[in-house]
Short mmCIF file of C-alpha atoms in Angstrom, two decimals:
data_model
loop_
_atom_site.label_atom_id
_atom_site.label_comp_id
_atom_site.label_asym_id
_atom_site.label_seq_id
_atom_site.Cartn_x
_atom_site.Cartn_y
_atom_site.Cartn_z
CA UNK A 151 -9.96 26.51 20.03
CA UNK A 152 -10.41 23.00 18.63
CA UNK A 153 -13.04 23.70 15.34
CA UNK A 154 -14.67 21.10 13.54
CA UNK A 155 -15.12 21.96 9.55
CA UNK A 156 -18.23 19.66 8.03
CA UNK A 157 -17.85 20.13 4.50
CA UNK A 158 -20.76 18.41 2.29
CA UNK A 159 -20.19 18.78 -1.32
CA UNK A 160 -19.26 15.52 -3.89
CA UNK A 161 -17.30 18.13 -6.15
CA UNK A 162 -13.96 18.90 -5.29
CA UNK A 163 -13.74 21.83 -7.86
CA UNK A 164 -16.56 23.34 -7.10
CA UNK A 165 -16.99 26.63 -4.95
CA UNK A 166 -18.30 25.31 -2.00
CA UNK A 167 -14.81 23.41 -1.99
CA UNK A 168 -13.19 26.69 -2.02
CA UNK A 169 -14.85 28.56 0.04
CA UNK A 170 -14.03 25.42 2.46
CA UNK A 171 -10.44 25.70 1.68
CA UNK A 172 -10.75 29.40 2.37
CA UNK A 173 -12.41 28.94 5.83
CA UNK A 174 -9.92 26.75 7.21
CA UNK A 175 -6.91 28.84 6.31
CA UNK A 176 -8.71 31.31 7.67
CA UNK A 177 -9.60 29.64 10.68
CA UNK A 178 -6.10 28.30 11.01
CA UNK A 179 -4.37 31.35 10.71
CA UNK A 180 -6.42 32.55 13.52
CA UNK A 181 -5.38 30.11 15.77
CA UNK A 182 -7.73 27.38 15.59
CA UNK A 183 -7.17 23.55 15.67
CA UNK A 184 -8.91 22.63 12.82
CA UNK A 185 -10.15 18.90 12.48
CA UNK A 186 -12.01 18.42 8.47
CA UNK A 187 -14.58 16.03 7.78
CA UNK A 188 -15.87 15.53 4.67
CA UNK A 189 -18.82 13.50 4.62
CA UNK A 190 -18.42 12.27 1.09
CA UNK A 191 -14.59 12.03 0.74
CA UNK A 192 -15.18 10.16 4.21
CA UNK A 193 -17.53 7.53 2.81
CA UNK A 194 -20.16 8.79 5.30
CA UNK A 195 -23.28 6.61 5.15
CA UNK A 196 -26.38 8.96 5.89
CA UNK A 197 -29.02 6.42 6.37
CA UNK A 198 -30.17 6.02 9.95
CA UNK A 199 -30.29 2.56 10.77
CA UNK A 200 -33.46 0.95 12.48
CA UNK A 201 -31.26 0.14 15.18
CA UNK A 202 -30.47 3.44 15.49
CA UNK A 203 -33.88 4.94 15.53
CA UNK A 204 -35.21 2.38 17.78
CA UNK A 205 -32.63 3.67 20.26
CA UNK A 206 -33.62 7.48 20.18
CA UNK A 207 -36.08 6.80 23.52
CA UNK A 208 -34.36 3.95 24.57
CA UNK A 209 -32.00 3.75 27.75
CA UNK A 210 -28.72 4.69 25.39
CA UNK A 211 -28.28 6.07 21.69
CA UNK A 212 -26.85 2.86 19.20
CA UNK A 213 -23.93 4.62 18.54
CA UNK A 214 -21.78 1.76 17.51
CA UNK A 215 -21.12 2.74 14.06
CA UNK A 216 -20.43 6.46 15.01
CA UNK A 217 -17.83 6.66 17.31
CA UNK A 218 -15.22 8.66 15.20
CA UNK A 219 -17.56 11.20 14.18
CA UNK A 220 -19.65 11.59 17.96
CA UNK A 221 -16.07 12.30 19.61
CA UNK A 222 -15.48 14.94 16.84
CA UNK A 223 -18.78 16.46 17.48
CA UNK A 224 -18.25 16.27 21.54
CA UNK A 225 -14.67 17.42 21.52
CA UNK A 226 -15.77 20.51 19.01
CA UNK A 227 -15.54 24.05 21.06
CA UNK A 228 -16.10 25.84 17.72
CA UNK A 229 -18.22 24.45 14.79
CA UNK A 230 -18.38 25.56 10.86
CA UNK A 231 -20.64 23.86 8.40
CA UNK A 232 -20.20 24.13 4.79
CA UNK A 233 -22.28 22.87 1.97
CA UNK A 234 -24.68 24.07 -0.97
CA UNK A 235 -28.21 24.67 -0.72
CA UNK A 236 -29.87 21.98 -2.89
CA UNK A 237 -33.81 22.40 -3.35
CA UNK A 238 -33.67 25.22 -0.21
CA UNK A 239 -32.66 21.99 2.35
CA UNK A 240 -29.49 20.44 3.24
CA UNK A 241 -27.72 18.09 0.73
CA UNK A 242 -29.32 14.42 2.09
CA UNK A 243 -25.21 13.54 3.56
CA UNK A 244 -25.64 16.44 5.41
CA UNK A 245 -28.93 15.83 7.20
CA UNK A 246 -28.23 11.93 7.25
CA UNK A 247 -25.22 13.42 9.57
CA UNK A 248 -27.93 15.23 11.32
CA UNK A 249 -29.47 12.25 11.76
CA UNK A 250 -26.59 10.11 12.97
CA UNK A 251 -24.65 12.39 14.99
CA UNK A 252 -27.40 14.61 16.73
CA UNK A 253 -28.15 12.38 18.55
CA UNK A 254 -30.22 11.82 22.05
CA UNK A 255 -27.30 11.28 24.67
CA UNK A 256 -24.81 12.94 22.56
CA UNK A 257 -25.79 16.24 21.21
CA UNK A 258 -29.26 17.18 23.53
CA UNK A 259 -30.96 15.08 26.07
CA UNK A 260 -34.51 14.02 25.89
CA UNK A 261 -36.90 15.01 29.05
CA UNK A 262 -38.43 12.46 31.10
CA UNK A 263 -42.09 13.28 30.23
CA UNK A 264 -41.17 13.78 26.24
CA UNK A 265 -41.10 18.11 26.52
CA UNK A 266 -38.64 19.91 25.86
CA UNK A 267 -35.02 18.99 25.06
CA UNK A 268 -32.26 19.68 26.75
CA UNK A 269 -28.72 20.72 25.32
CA UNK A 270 -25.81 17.96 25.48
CA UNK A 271 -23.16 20.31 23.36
CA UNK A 272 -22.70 22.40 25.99
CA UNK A 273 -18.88 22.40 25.32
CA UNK A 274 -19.97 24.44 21.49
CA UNK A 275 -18.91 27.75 21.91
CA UNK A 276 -19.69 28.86 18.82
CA UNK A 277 -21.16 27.46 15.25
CA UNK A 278 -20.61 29.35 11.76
CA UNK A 279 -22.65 28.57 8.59
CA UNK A 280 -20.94 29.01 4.71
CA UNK A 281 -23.28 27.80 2.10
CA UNK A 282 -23.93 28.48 -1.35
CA UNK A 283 -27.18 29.36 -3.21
CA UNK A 284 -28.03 28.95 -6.94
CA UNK A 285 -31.36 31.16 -7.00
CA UNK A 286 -31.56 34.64 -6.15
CA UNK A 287 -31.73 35.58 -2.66
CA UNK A 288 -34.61 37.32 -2.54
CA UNK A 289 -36.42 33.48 -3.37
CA UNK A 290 -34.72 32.45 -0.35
CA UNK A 291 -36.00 35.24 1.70
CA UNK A 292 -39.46 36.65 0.14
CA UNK A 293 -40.56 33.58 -1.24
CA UNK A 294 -39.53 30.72 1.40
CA UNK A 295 -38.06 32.33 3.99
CA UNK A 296 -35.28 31.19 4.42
CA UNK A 297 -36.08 27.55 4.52
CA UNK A 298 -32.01 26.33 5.77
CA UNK A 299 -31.91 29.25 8.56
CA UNK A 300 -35.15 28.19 9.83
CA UNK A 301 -33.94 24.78 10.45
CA UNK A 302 -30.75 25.41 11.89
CA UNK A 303 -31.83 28.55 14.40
CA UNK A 304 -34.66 26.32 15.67
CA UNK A 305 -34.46 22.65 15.45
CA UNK A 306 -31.08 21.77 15.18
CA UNK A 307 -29.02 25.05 16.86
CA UNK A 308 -31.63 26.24 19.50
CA UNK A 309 -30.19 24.10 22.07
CA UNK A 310 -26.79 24.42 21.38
CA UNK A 311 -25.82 27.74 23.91
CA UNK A 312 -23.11 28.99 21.82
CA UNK A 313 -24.91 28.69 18.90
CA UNK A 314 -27.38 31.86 19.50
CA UNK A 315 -24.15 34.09 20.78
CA UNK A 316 -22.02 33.27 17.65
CA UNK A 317 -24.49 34.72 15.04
CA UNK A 318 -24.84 31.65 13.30
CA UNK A 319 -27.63 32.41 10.83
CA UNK A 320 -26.82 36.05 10.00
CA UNK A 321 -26.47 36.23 6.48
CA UNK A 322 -24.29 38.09 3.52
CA UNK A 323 -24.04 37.46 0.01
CA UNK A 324 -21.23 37.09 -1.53
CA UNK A 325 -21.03 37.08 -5.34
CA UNK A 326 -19.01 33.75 -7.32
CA UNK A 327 -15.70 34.79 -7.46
CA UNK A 328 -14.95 34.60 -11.26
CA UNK A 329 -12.26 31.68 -12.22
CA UNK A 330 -10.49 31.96 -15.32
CA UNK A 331 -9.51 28.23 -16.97
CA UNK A 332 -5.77 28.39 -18.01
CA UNK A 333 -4.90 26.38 -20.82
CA UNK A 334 -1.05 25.09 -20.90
CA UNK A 335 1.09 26.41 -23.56
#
């Protein structure tokens, strides 16, 4: 199954880089073709053009500049985002890629009379979520309900098919896995 890994993190040492590094082995070793992107090792610009905007209820998407990362998206049967929760939202790459690459034409189809969308990703079979949290997760749940899960279930995964099928928002914490510094003799 071809998967396509979005990893959103500017640190390469830090644990959202190895829980990356663990997913894809793990995902590999399971079978799956994996294709990486990472957004900032990528240079991926996150700011939605105007011409890109203007385009959203136009005749066609302006999708000049996104190519590359629309075929990955398209050609994805199996999807796996991974990236920290910063201020309980996405880290801005992350939803600038949102922006981009979600986009009418591509990823869900706009209706006629401006209702309800339709889903373009039909090809997704399934999407998995790893992120990490700094506050306790009862914050997340008691205080703001899950702000991250809110947004994926409904906006941006409800009209993805496999999305609902794949358990993408079900949740388990997992404690930091404690990493001893070695110092050379």
């Amino acid at each position: 199954m071809k998967c396509l890994v979005v990893f959103a993190h500017p640190l390469q040492d830090s644990l959202c880089r190895h829980l990356c590094d663990e997913t894809v082995a793990h995902l590999a070793g399971k079978g799956y073709d994996i294709e990486l992107l990472d957004l900032y090792a990528s240079a991926f610009d996150p700011r939605l053009s105007e011409a890109e905007r203007q385009s959203y209820y136009a005749g066609a998407f302006d999708a000049g500049h996104l190519q590359a990362q629309l075929r990955q998206l398209q050609a994805a049967q199996s999807l796996v985002l991974v990236f920290p929760t910063w201020w309980f939202g996405f880290p801005a790459i992350l939803k600038g890629w949102f922006d981009r690459v979600w986009a009418p034409g591509h990823a869900y189809q706009h209706a006629a009379d401006l209702g309800a969308i339709t889903p373009g990703l039909l090809q997704l079979q399934e999407v998995r979520v790893v992120t990490t949290l700094g506050s306790p997760w009862w914050v997340d749940l008691f205080v703001l309900r899950r702000p991250v899960r809110r947004v994926l279930k409904l906006a941006l995964l409800g009209p993805v098919p496999g999305a609902a099928a794949s358990g993408c928002c079900r949740s388990t914490a997992v404690r930091r896995p404690t990493v001893r510094a070695s110092t050379p003799s």
